[in-house]
Amino acid sequence: RIQILFEMARTEDLDEVNAWLSKFCSDNPNKYEKEDSPFRVNEYYVNQKELPGACMDWASTYLHKLDCPLKFKIVLAYHIAKEVELLDINQNFTQHNADKGSQILAAEVARCVFNKVHQVCHRWHAAYQATKELPYFVREYMLDDKKLLSGACADQNRRRKMEDRYIVIPSINNLLQLDGKDAGFFGVYDGHGGIDAVQYTLQHLHLSVCQSTYYPHDIAKALEQGFTDTDTNFVAKAGRENLRSGTTSVVIMITPTDLYCAWVGDSLAILARNQTYVSIMSPHKPEREDEKKRIEDLGGCEIQS
């Protein structure tokens, strides 16, 4: 079970970021030297299109384990992923298959990401020691007083594995350096039957939405296209790699003037204030007649367990 709560934020202080960078550089070398990865990389292969989202996710997960401040973790992971994209990944880590095409070895690229985390942190810390300033894009993102302050919690309960994920990006246009009015992106993904689908959605849905030709002038259509493209791309990946898992998705995007909600499956989003709430969506539950009909029209059936 995952919950995301948010309210308007005040300008964020950079002292915590500077303290974290100092501690990280004091405790860690400027190169990732351990033989083992800090966590298990779920993917075995990624393709070129999947690389940006995967690299950002691996960097973010590693930084989370290092107790990196949340807002700084988001912008740091994004710029680490951009730097890894500039490396000659294809020449060193690509396997060619007549049936599946060119595929990149995920674990090898992930080690490049971990190494880049160390390099970038040491580089930014050295620059701060010399100038008393972080890179301009970090300051611009961290000091944006129009961002939303958010909080998230997750509870695995008694399940053997945690198959739920969430994403919080309070200022996605600022992060991705896109034009147009800014928006916050918040998503909860409830995986089932494994973590492949939920991990893929976590890595790619927000990027697919922002890469839509409708974004940012028509966010509703951009969300629809982003959901459709992510589903299509995962189905293709599942066919190549014999994956069988699935996930629900519920996304909230908030601009200075509007709130958008998009979803597939039965995860829930509500608008609440002062212990009262307003329903802003209707989850896709099989008890709904239209949802039951959709399932049956596709050759499926409802099973009570």
PDB file of C-alpha atoms in Angstrom:
ATOM      1  CA  ARG A   1       0.000   0.000   0.000  1.00  0.00           C
ATOM      2  CA  ILE A   2       1.351   3.417  -0.958  1.00  0.00           C
ATOM      3  CA  GLN A   3       0.102   6.903  -0.143  1.00  0.00           C
ATOM      4  CA  ILE A   4       1.284  10.243  -1.552  1.00  0.00           C
ATOM      5  CA  LEU A   5       0.312  13.465   0.201  1.00  0.00           C
ATOM      6  CA  PHE A   6       1.196  16.983  -0.924  1.00  0.00           C
ATOM      7  CA  GLU A   7       0.703  20.678  -0.219  1.00  0.00           C
ATOM      8  CA  MET A   8       2.281  23.955  -1.350  1.00  0.00           C
ATOM      9  CA  ALA A   9       6.004  24.210  -0.532  1.00  0.00           C
ATOM     10  CA  ARG A  10       8.189  27.018   0.703  1.00  0.00           C
ATOM     11  CA  THR A  11      11.619  27.788  -0.715  1.00  0.00           C
ATOM     12  CA  GLU A  12      13.969  24.969   0.147  1.00  0.00           C
ATOM     13  CA  ASP A  13      17.241  25.485   2.001  1.00  0.00           C
ATOM     14  CA  LEU A  14      20.373  24.117   0.313  1.00  0.00           C
ATOM     15  CA  ASP A  15      22.282  23.563   3.560  1.00  0.00           C
ATOM     16  CA  GLU A  16      21.051  19.960   3.827  1.00  0.00           C
ATOM     17  CA  VAL A  17      22.266  19.256   0.288  1.00  0.00           C
ATOM     18  CA  ASN A  18      25.702  20.711   0.958  1.00  0.00           C
ATOM     19  CA  ALA A  19      26.002  18.720   4.183  1.00  0.00           C
ATOM     20  CA  TRP A  20      25.020  15.500   2.397  1.00  0.00           C
ATOM     21  CA  LEU A  21      27.539  16.082  -0.400  1.00  0.00           C
ATOM     22  CA  SER A  22      30.305  16.713   2.133  1.00  0.00           C
ATOM     23  CA  LYS A  23      29.502  13.518   4.016  1.00  0.00           C
ATOM     24  CA  PHE A  24      29.206  11.452   0.833  1.00  0.00           C
ATOM     25  CA  CYS A  25      32.568  12.641  -0.493  1.00  0.00           C
ATOM     26  CA  SER A  26      34.178  12.069   2.886  1.00  0.00           C
ATOM     27  CA  ASP A  27      32.848   8.508   3.122  1.00  0.00           C
ATOM     28  CA  ASN A  28      33.172   7.425  -0.530  1.00  0.00           C
ATOM     29  CA  PRO A  29      35.893   7.550  -3.216  1.00  0.00           C
ATOM     30  CA  ASN A  30      35.299   9.266  -6.552  1.00  0.00           C
ATOM     31  CA  LYS A  31      34.820   5.876  -8.201  1.00  0.00           C
ATOM     32  CA  TYR A  32      32.487   2.978  -7.433  1.00  0.00           C
ATOM     33  CA  GLU A  33      34.984   0.273  -6.457  1.00  0.00           C
ATOM     34  CA  LYS A  34      32.836  -2.492  -4.943  1.00  0.00           C
ATOM     35  CA  GLU A  35      32.496  -5.776  -6.799  1.00  0.00           C
ATOM     36  CA  ASP A  36      28.833  -6.197  -5.871  1.00  0.00           C
ATOM     37  CA  SER A  37      26.064  -3.829  -6.954  1.00  0.00           C
ATOM     38  CA  PRO A  38      24.333  -1.888  -4.145  1.00  0.00           C
ATOM     39  CA  PHE A  39      21.037  -3.529  -5.179  1.00  0.00           C
ATOM     40  CA  ARG A  40      19.799  -6.125  -7.646  1.00  0.00           C
ATOM     41  CA  VAL A  41      19.129  -4.675 -11.079  1.00  0.00           C
ATOM     42  CA  ASN A  42      15.845  -6.235 -12.164  1.00  0.00           C
ATOM     43  CA  GLU A  43      16.352  -5.831 -15.910  1.00  0.00           C
ATOM     44  CA  TYR A  44      18.646  -8.140 -17.871  1.00  0.00           C
ATOM     45  CA  TYR A  45      18.487  -6.130 -21.091  1.00  0.00           C
ATOM     46  CA  VAL A  46      17.428  -2.596 -22.046  1.00  0.00           C
ATOM     47  CA  ASN A  47      17.252  -1.060 -25.499  1.00  0.00           C
ATOM     48  CA  GLN A  48      18.389   2.413 -26.539  1.00  0.00           C
ATOM     49  CA  LYS A  49      14.928   3.914 -26.062  1.00  0.00           C
ATOM     50  CA  GLU A  50      14.658   2.509 -22.527  1.00  0.00           C
ATOM     51  CA  LEU A  51      18.109   3.691 -21.455  1.00  0.00           C
ATOM     52  CA  PRO A  52      17.272   7.211 -20.119  1.00  0.00           C
ATOM     53  CA  GLY A  53      14.461   6.055 -17.835  1.00  0.00           C
ATOM     54  CA  ALA A  54      16.395   3.013 -16.599  1.00  0.00           C
ATOM     55  CA  CYS A  55      19.543   5.027 -15.822  1.00  0.00           C
ATOM     56  CA  MET A  56      17.569   7.666 -13.934  1.00  0.00           C
ATOM     57  CA  ASP A  57      15.828   4.966 -11.901  1.00  0.00           C
ATOM     58  CA  TRP A  58      19.085   3.150 -11.038  1.00  0.00           C
ATOM     59  CA  ALA A  59      20.731   6.413  -9.990  1.00  0.00           C
ATOM     60  CA  SER A  60      17.698   7.408  -7.913  1.00  0.00           C
ATOM     61  CA  THR A  61      17.557   4.006  -6.187  1.00  0.00           C
ATOM     62  CA  TYR A  62      21.257   4.112  -5.334  1.00  0.00           C
ATOM     63  CA  LEU A  63      20.989   7.683  -4.030  1.00  0.00           C
ATOM     64  CA  HIS A  64      17.974   6.707  -1.932  1.00  0.00           C
ATOM     65  CA  LYS A  65      20.062   4.015  -0.252  1.00  0.00           C
ATOM     66  CA  LEU A  66      22.644   6.700   0.478  1.00  0.00           C
ATOM     67  CA  ASP A  67      19.996   8.877   2.207  1.00  0.00           C
ATOM     68  CA  CYS A  68      20.242  11.617  -0.398  1.00  0.00           C
ATOM     69  CA  PRO A  69      17.740  14.475   0.180  1.00  0.00           C
ATOM     70  CA  LEU A  70      14.640  13.858  -1.928  1.00  0.00           C
ATOM     71  CA  LYS A  71      14.531  16.972  -4.141  1.00  0.00           C
ATOM     72  CA  PHE A  72      18.285  16.859  -4.722  1.00  0.00           C
ATOM     73  CA  LYS A  73      18.079  13.136  -5.497  1.00  0.00           C
ATOM     74  CA  ILE A  74      15.623  13.836  -8.331  1.00  0.00           C
ATOM     75  CA  VAL A  75      17.730  16.448 -10.103  1.00  0.00           C
ATOM     76  CA  LEU A  76      20.998  14.612  -9.432  1.00  0.00           C
ATOM     77  CA  ALA A  77      19.647  11.320 -10.824  1.00  0.00           C
ATOM     78  CA  TYR A  78      18.399  13.048 -13.961  1.00  0.00           C
ATOM     79  CA  HIS A  79      21.753  14.676 -14.730  1.00  0.00           C
ATOM     80  CA  ILE A  80      23.650  11.470 -13.967  1.00  0.00           C
ATOM     81  CA  ALA A  81      21.434   9.667 -16.490  1.00  0.00           C
ATOM     82  CA  LYS A  82      22.145  12.383 -19.073  1.00  0.00           C
ATOM     83  CA  GLU A  83      25.892  11.978 -18.568  1.00  0.00           C
ATOM     84  CA  VAL A  84      25.706   8.185 -18.870  1.00  0.00           C
ATOM     85  CA  GLU A  85      23.841   8.597 -22.175  1.00  0.00           C
ATOM     86  CA  LEU A  86      26.934  10.379 -23.527  1.00  0.00           C
ATOM     87  CA  LEU A  87      29.119   7.331 -22.882  1.00  0.00           C
ATOM     88  CA  ASP A  88      29.820   4.832 -25.664  1.00  0.00           C
ATOM     89  CA  ILE A  89      27.361   2.306 -24.279  1.00  0.00           C
ATOM     90  CA  ASN A  90      26.503   0.612 -27.564  1.00  0.00           C
ATOM     91  CA  GLN A  91      30.069  -0.380 -28.410  1.00  0.00           C
ATOM     92  CA  ASN A  92      30.886  -1.886 -25.023  1.00  0.00           C
ATOM     93  CA  PHE A  93      27.694  -3.443 -23.678  1.00  0.00           C
ATOM     94  CA  THR A  94      25.471  -4.351 -26.633  1.00  0.00           C
ATOM     95  CA  GLN A  95      24.524  -7.860 -27.707  1.00  0.00           C
ATOM     96  CA  HIS A  96      23.022  -8.509 -31.138  1.00  0.00           C
ATOM     97  CA  ASN A  97      20.307 -11.099 -31.649  1.00  0.00           C
ATOM     98  CA  ALA A  98      18.716 -11.972 -34.964  1.00  0.00           C
ATOM     99  CA  ASP A  99      15.256 -12.272 -33.382  1.00  0.00           C
ATOM    100  CA  LYS A 100      15.381  -9.609 -30.657  1.00  0.00           C
ATOM    101  CA  GLY A 101      17.667  -7.026 -32.279  1.00  0.00           C
ATOM    102  CA  SER A 102      20.325  -5.048 -30.397  1.00  0.00           C
ATOM    103  CA  GLN A 103      20.023  -5.204 -26.608  1.00  0.00           C
ATOM    104  CA  ILE A 104      22.161  -3.517 -23.964  1.00  0.00           C
ATOM    105  CA  LEU A 105      23.330  -5.445 -20.884  1.00  0.00           C
ATOM    106  CA  ALA A 106      21.555  -3.696 -18.028  1.00  0.00           C
ATOM    107  CA  ALA A 107      23.900  -4.718 -15.194  1.00  0.00           C
ATOM    108  CA  GLU A 108      26.948  -3.352 -17.020  1.00  0.00           C
ATOM    109  CA  VAL A 109      25.278  -0.009 -17.677  1.00  0.00           C
ATOM    110  CA  ALA A 110      24.074   0.124 -14.064  1.00  0.00           C
ATOM    111  CA  ARG A 111      27.694  -0.096 -12.885  1.00  0.00           C
ATOM    112  CA  CYS A 112      28.440   2.913 -15.098  1.00  0.00           C
ATOM    113  CA  VAL A 113      25.570   4.712 -13.361  1.00  0.00           C
ATOM    114  CA  PHE A 114      26.891   3.882  -9.875  1.00  0.00           C
ATOM    115  CA  ASN A 115      30.347   5.054 -10.899  1.00  0.00           C
ATOM    116  CA  LYS A 116      28.908   8.259 -12.356  1.00  0.00           C
ATOM    117  CA  VAL A 117      27.096   8.952  -9.069  1.00  0.00           C
ATOM    118  CA  HIS A 118      30.477   9.055  -7.327  1.00  0.00           C
ATOM    119  CA  GLN A 119      32.105  11.142 -10.059  1.00  0.00           C
ATOM    120  CA  VAL A 120      29.356  13.769 -10.232  1.00  0.00           C
ATOM    121  CA  CYS A 121      29.044  14.102  -6.458  1.00  0.00           C
ATOM    122  CA  HIS A 122      32.783  14.633  -6.067  1.00  0.00           C
ATOM    123  CA  ARG A 123      32.811  17.100  -8.986  1.00  0.00           C
ATOM    124  CA  TRP A 124      29.904  19.143  -7.656  1.00  0.00           C
ATOM    125  CA  HIS A 125      31.331  19.100  -4.130  1.00  0.00           C
ATOM    126  CA  ALA A 126      34.722  20.341  -5.375  1.00  0.00           C
ATOM    127  CA  ALA A 127      33.005  23.109  -7.329  1.00  0.00           C
ATOM    128  CA  TYR A 128      31.021  24.107  -4.247  1.00  0.00           C
ATOM    129  CA  GLN A 129      34.181  24.227  -2.141  1.00  0.00           C
ATOM    130  CA  ALA A 130      35.715  26.595  -4.691  1.00  0.00           C
ATOM    131  CA  THR A 131      32.713  28.818  -5.506  1.00  0.00           C
ATOM    132  CA  LYS A 132      30.236  28.193  -2.653  1.00  0.00           C
ATOM    133  CA  GLU A 133      27.621  27.447  -5.286  1.00  0.00           C
ATOM    134  CA  LEU A 134      26.048  24.329  -6.785  1.00  0.00           C
ATOM    135  CA  PRO A 135      25.418  24.146 -10.568  1.00  0.00           C
ATOM    136  CA  TYR A 136      22.810  26.669 -11.723  1.00  0.00           C
ATOM    137  CA  PHE A 137      20.266  23.999 -12.761  1.00  0.00           C
ATOM    138  CA  VAL A 138      20.418  22.469  -9.272  1.00  0.00           C
ATOM    139  CA  ARG A 139      19.808  25.840  -7.632  1.00  0.00           C
ATOM    140  CA  GLU A 140      17.028  26.610 -10.112  1.00  0.00           C
ATOM    141  CA  TYR A 141      15.253  23.339  -9.325  1.00  0.00           C
ATOM    142  CA  MET A 142      15.828  23.348  -5.574  1.00  0.00           C
ATOM    143  CA  LEU A 143      14.857  26.988  -5.037  1.00  0.00           C
ATOM    144  CA  ASP A 144      11.693  26.922  -7.134  1.00  0.00           C
ATOM    145  CA  ASP A 145       9.122  28.167  -4.607  1.00  0.00           C
ATOM    146  CA  LYS A 146       6.212  27.082  -6.847  1.00  0.00           C
ATOM    147  CA  LYS A 147       6.939  23.372  -6.400  1.00  0.00           C
ATOM    148  CA  LEU A 148       4.601  21.177  -4.406  1.00  0.00           C
ATOM    149  CA  LEU A 149       5.755  19.758  -1.104  1.00  0.00           C
ATOM    150  CA  SER A 150       4.925  16.064  -1.051  1.00  0.00           C
ATOM    151  CA  GLY A 151       5.257  13.091   1.224  1.00  0.00           C
ATOM    152  CA  ALA A 152       4.980   9.382   0.485  1.00  0.00           C
ATOM    153  CA  CYS A 153       4.792   6.208   2.531  1.00  0.00           C
ATOM    154  CA  ALA A 154       4.757   2.547   1.560  1.00  0.00           C
ATOM    155  CA  ASP A 155       3.672  -0.534   3.503  1.00  0.00           C
ATOM    156  CA  GLN A 156       4.515  -4.063   2.359  1.00  0.00           C
ATOM    157  CA  ASN A 157       2.279  -5.694   4.974  1.00  0.00           C
ATOM    158  CA  ARG A 158       2.802  -9.480   5.070  1.00  0.00           C
ATOM    159  CA  ARG A 159       3.542  -9.921   1.393  1.00  0.00           C
ATOM    160  CA  ARG A 160       6.736 -11.757   0.505  1.00  0.00           C
ATOM    161  CA  LYS A 161       7.791  -9.102  -2.001  1.00  0.00           C
ATOM    162  CA  MET A 162       7.036  -5.420  -2.431  1.00  0.00           C
ATOM    163  CA  GLU A 163       5.526  -5.047  -5.902  1.00  0.00           C
ATOM    164  CA  ASP A 164       4.248  -1.460  -5.533  1.00  0.00           C
ATOM    165  CA  ARG A 165       6.120   1.663  -6.626  1.00  0.00           C
ATOM    166  CA  TYR A 166       5.595   5.414  -6.552  1.00  0.00           C
ATOM    167  CA  ILE A 167       7.140   8.445  -8.229  1.00  0.00           C
ATOM    168  CA  VAL A 168       7.239  12.046  -7.020  1.00  0.00           C
ATOM    169  CA  ILE A 169       8.522  14.832  -9.300  1.00  0.00           C
ATOM    170  CA  PRO A 170       7.230  18.182  -7.979  1.00  0.00           C
ATOM    171  CA  SER A 171       8.510  20.202 -10.961  1.00  0.00           C
ATOM    172  CA  ILE A 172       8.885  18.015 -14.041  1.00  0.00           C
ATOM    173  CA  ASN A 173       9.278  20.750 -16.687  1.00  0.00           C
ATOM    174  CA  ASN A 174      12.015  22.358 -14.635  1.00  0.00           C
ATOM    175  CA  LEU A 175      13.725  19.002 -14.177  1.00  0.00           C
ATOM    176  CA  LEU A 176      13.575  18.009 -17.857  1.00  0.00           C
ATOM    177  CA  GLN A 177      14.263  21.604 -18.970  1.00  0.00           C
ATOM    178  CA  LEU A 178      11.058  21.842 -20.995  1.00  0.00           C
ATOM    179  CA  ASP A 179       9.163  24.962 -22.068  1.00  0.00           C
ATOM    180  CA  GLY A 180       5.597  25.735 -21.031  1.00  0.00           C
ATOM    181  CA  LYS A 181       3.901  26.059 -17.671  1.00  0.00           C
ATOM    182  CA  ASP A 182       5.387  23.711 -15.119  1.00  0.00           C
ATOM    183  CA  ALA A 183       3.638  20.694 -13.632  1.00  0.00           C
ATOM    184  CA  GLY A 184       4.117  18.285 -10.762  1.00  0.00           C
ATOM    185  CA  PHE A 185       3.992  14.574 -11.606  1.00  0.00           C
ATOM    186  CA  PHE A 186       2.874  12.077  -8.942  1.00  0.00           C
ATOM    187  CA  GLY A 187       2.210   8.404  -9.609  1.00  0.00           C
ATOM    188  CA  VAL A 188       1.334   5.213  -7.734  1.00  0.00           C
ATOM    189  CA  TYR A 189       1.786   1.860  -9.476  1.00  0.00           C
ATOM    190  CA  ASP A 190       0.424  -1.360  -7.950  1.00  0.00           C
ATOM    191  CA  GLY A 191       2.277  -4.283  -9.504  1.00  0.00           C
ATOM    192  CA  HIS A 192       1.030  -7.867  -9.582  1.00  0.00           C
ATOM    193  CA  GLY A 193       2.537 -11.135 -10.716  1.00  0.00           C
ATOM    194  CA  GLY A 194       6.089  -9.772 -10.465  1.00  0.00           C
ATOM    195  CA  ILE A 195       7.855  -6.418 -10.667  1.00  0.00           C
ATOM    196  CA  ASP A 196       8.744  -6.186 -14.364  1.00  0.00           C
ATOM    197  CA  ALA A 197       5.678  -4.199 -15.430  1.00  0.00           C
ATOM    198  CA  VAL A 198       5.639  -1.917 -12.394  1.00  0.00           C
ATOM    199  CA  GLN A 199       9.373  -1.225 -12.690  1.00  0.00           C
ATOM    200  CA  TYR A 200       9.010  -0.437 -16.389  1.00  0.00           C
ATOM    201  CA  THR A 201       6.130   1.941 -15.680  1.00  0.00           C
ATOM    202  CA  LEU A 202       8.113   3.650 -12.921  1.00  0.00           C
ATOM    203  CA  GLN A 203      11.021   4.232 -15.285  1.00  0.00           C
ATOM    204  CA  HIS A 204       9.197   5.324 -18.409  1.00  0.00           C
ATOM    205  CA  LEU A 205       5.627   6.594 -17.959  1.00  0.00           C
ATOM    206  CA  HIS A 206       6.548  10.152 -16.901  1.00  0.00           C
ATOM    207  CA  LEU A 207       9.025  10.440 -19.779  1.00  0.00           C
ATOM    208  CA  SER A 208       6.481   9.102 -22.276  1.00  0.00           C
ATOM    209  CA  VAL A 209       3.952  11.706 -21.136  1.00  0.00           C
ATOM    210  CA  CYS A 210       6.445  14.571 -21.455  1.00  0.00           C
ATOM    211  CA  GLN A 211       7.682  13.310 -24.839  1.00  0.00           C
ATOM    212  CA  SER A 212       4.140  13.350 -26.233  1.00  0.00           C
ATOM    213  CA  THR A 213       3.475  15.784 -29.065  1.00  0.00           C
ATOM    214  CA  TYR A 214       0.580  17.086 -26.942  1.00  0.00           C
ATOM    215  CA  TYR A 215       2.764  18.089 -23.995  1.00  0.00           C
ATOM    216  CA  PRO A 216       2.545  20.633 -22.414  1.00  0.00           C
ATOM    217  CA  HIS A 217      -0.264  22.408 -24.305  1.00  0.00           C
ATOM    218  CA  ASP A 218      -2.786  19.551 -23.844  1.00  0.00           C
ATOM    219  CA  ILE A 219      -1.822  17.565 -20.756  1.00  0.00           C
ATOM    220  CA  ALA A 220      -4.967  15.393 -20.832  1.00  0.00           C
ATOM    221  CA  LYS A 221      -4.112  14.056 -24.298  1.00  0.00           C
ATOM    222  CA  ALA A 222      -0.432  13.802 -23.375  1.00  0.00           C
ATOM    223  CA  LEU A 223      -1.352  11.575 -20.436  1.00  0.00           C
ATOM    224  CA  GLU A 224      -3.507   9.372 -22.663  1.00  0.00           C
ATOM    225  CA  GLN A 225      -0.733   9.028 -25.229  1.00  0.00           C
ATOM    226  CA  GLY A 226       1.896   8.453 -22.522  1.00  0.00           C
ATOM    227  CA  PHE A 227      -0.134   5.636 -20.975  1.00  0.00           C
ATOM    228  CA  THR A 228      -0.781   4.055 -24.383  1.00  0.00           C
ATOM    229  CA  ASP A 229       2.863   4.285 -25.498  1.00  0.00           C
ATOM    230  CA  THR A 230       4.151   2.853 -22.210  1.00  0.00           C
ATOM    231  CA  ASP A 231       1.724  -0.073 -22.456  1.00  0.00           C
ATOM    232  CA  THR A 232       2.645  -0.733 -26.089  1.00  0.00           C
ATOM    233  CA  ASN A 233       6.373  -0.624 -25.366  1.00  0.00           C
ATOM    234  CA  PHE A 234       6.107  -2.928 -22.351  1.00  0.00           C
ATOM    235  CA  VAL A 235       3.979  -5.440 -24.261  1.00  0.00           C
ATOM    236  CA  ALA A 236       6.723  -5.547 -26.911  1.00  0.00           C
ATOM    237  CA  LYS A 237       9.396  -6.004 -24.231  1.00  0.00           C
ATOM    238  CA  ALA A 238       7.314  -8.700 -22.528  1.00  0.00           C
ATOM    239  CA  GLY A 239       7.075 -10.562 -25.816  1.00  0.00           C
ATOM    240  CA  ARG A 240      10.844 -10.419 -26.338  1.00  0.00           C
ATOM    241  CA  GLU A 241      11.708 -11.472 -22.794  1.00  0.00           C
ATOM    242  CA  ASN A 242       8.748 -13.699 -21.866  1.00  0.00           C
ATOM    243  CA  LEU A 243       7.496 -11.443 -19.049  1.00  0.00           C
ATOM    244  CA  ARG A 244       4.109 -12.061 -17.447  1.00  0.00           C
ATOM    245  CA  SER A 245       3.514  -9.377 -14.816  1.00  0.00           C
ATOM    246  CA  GLY A 246       1.176  -6.365 -14.836  1.00  0.00           C
ATOM    247  CA  THR A 247       0.478  -3.171 -12.929  1.00  0.00           C
ATOM    248  CA  THR A 248      -2.164  -0.575 -12.205  1.00  0.00           C
ATOM    249  CA  SER A 249      -1.264   3.093 -12.616  1.00  0.00           C
ATOM    250  CA  VAL A 250      -2.782   6.262 -11.210  1.00  0.00           C
ATOM    251  CA  VAL A 251      -1.130   9.593 -12.008  1.00  0.00           C
ATOM    252  CA  ILE A 252      -1.841  13.129 -10.833  1.00  0.00           C
ATOM    253  CA  MET A 253      -0.370  16.113 -12.670  1.00  0.00           C
ATOM    254  CA  ILE A 254      -0.781  19.553 -11.111  1.00  0.00           C
ATOM    255  CA  THR A 255      -0.137  22.868 -12.868  1.00  0.00           C
ATOM    256  CA  PRO A 256      -0.587  26.343 -11.325  1.00  0.00           C
ATOM    257  CA  THR A 257      -4.194  26.334 -12.588  1.00  0.00           C
ATOM    258  CA  ASP A 258      -5.324  22.726 -13.111  1.00  0.00           C
ATOM    259  CA  LEU A 259      -5.235  19.190 -11.716  1.00  0.00           C
ATOM    260  CA  TYR A 260      -5.234  16.198 -14.075  1.00  0.00           C
ATOM    261  CA  CYS A 261      -5.839  12.574 -13.142  1.00  0.00           C
ATOM    262  CA  ALA A 262      -5.202   9.537 -15.360  1.00  0.00           C
ATOM    263  CA  TRP A 263      -5.417   5.876 -14.420  1.00  0.00           C
ATOM    264  CA  VAL A 264      -5.685   2.252 -15.457  1.00  0.00           C
ATOM    265  CA  GLY A 265      -6.738  -0.401 -12.965  1.00  0.00           C
ATOM    266  CA  ASP A 266      -8.124  -0.007  -9.470  1.00  0.00           C
ATOM    267  CA  SER A 267      -5.590   2.222  -7.698  1.00  0.00           C
ATOM    268  CA  LEU A 268      -7.273   5.286  -6.201  1.00  0.00           C
ATOM    269  CA  ALA A 269      -6.736   9.054  -6.008  1.00  0.00           C
ATOM    270  CA  ILE A 270      -8.874  11.441  -3.959  1.00  0.00           C
ATOM    271  CA  LEU A 271      -8.929  15.184  -3.291  1.00  0.00           C
ATOM    272  CA  ALA A 272      -9.104  15.794   0.463  1.00  0.00           C
ATOM    273  CA  ARG A 273      -9.146  18.733   2.889  1.00  0.00           C
ATOM    274  CA  ASN A 274     -10.163  19.081   6.526  1.00  0.00           C
ATOM    275  CA  GLN A 275     -11.090  15.388   6.858  1.00  0.00           C
ATOM    276  CA  THR A 276     -13.458  15.486   3.878  1.00  0.00           C
ATOM    277  CA  TYR A 277     -12.736  14.185   0.401  1.00  0.00           C
ATOM    278  CA  VAL A 278     -14.005  14.403  -3.148  1.00  0.00           C
ATOM    279  CA  SER A 279     -13.775  11.471  -5.562  1.00  0.00           C
ATOM    280  CA  ILE A 280     -11.974  12.536  -8.754  1.00  0.00           C
ATOM    281  CA  MET A 281     -11.887   9.174 -10.540  1.00  0.00           C
ATOM    282  CA  SER A 282     -13.706   5.866 -10.861  1.00  0.00           C
ATOM    283  CA  PRO A 283     -11.283   2.909 -10.494  1.00  0.00           C
ATOM    284  CA  HIS A 284     -11.461   0.135 -13.074  1.00  0.00           C
ATOM    285  CA  LYS A 285     -12.975  -2.564 -10.878  1.00  0.00           C
ATOM    286  CA  PRO A 286     -14.624  -5.680 -12.373  1.00  0.00           C
ATOM    287  CA  GLU A 287     -17.779  -4.899 -10.364  1.00  0.00           C
ATOM    288  CA  ARG A 288     -18.372  -2.013 -12.781  1.00  0.00           C
ATOM    289  CA  GLU A 289     -20.634  -3.183 -15.592  1.00  0.00           C
ATOM    290  CA  ASP A 290     -18.658  -1.340 -18.268  1.00  0.00           C
ATOM    291  CA  GLU A 291     -15.378  -2.790 -16.978  1.00  0.00           C
ATOM    292  CA  LYS A 292     -16.817  -6.298 -16.780  1.00  0.00           C
ATOM    293  CA  LYS A 293     -18.045  -5.962 -20.374  1.00  0.00           C
ATOM    294  CA  ARG A 294     -14.642  -4.701 -21.516  1.00  0.00           C
ATOM    295  CA  ILE A 295     -12.933  -7.723 -19.933  1.00  0.00           C
ATOM    296  CA  GLU A 296     -15.373 -10.169 -21.493  1.00  0.00           C
ATOM    297  CA  ASP A 297     -15.199  -8.478 -24.917  1.00  0.00           C
ATOM    298  CA  LEU A 298     -11.438  -9.104 -24.859  1.00  0.00           C
ATOM    299  CA  GLY A 299     -11.971 -12.800 -24.163  1.00  0.00           C
ATOM    300  CA  GLY A 300     -11.395 -12.621 -20.397  1.00  0.00           C
ATOM    301  CA  CYS A 301     -13.592 -13.417 -17.452  1.00  0.00           C
ATOM    302  CA  GLU A 302     -14.113 -12.302 -13.865  1.00  0.00           C
ATOM    303  CA  ILE A 303     -12.963 -14.808 -11.238  1.00  0.00           C
ATOM    304  CA  GLN A 304     -14.018 -14.448  -7.617  1.00  0.00           C
ATOM    305  CA  SER A 305     -11.269 -15.512  -5.200  1.00  0.00           C
TER     306      SER A 305
END
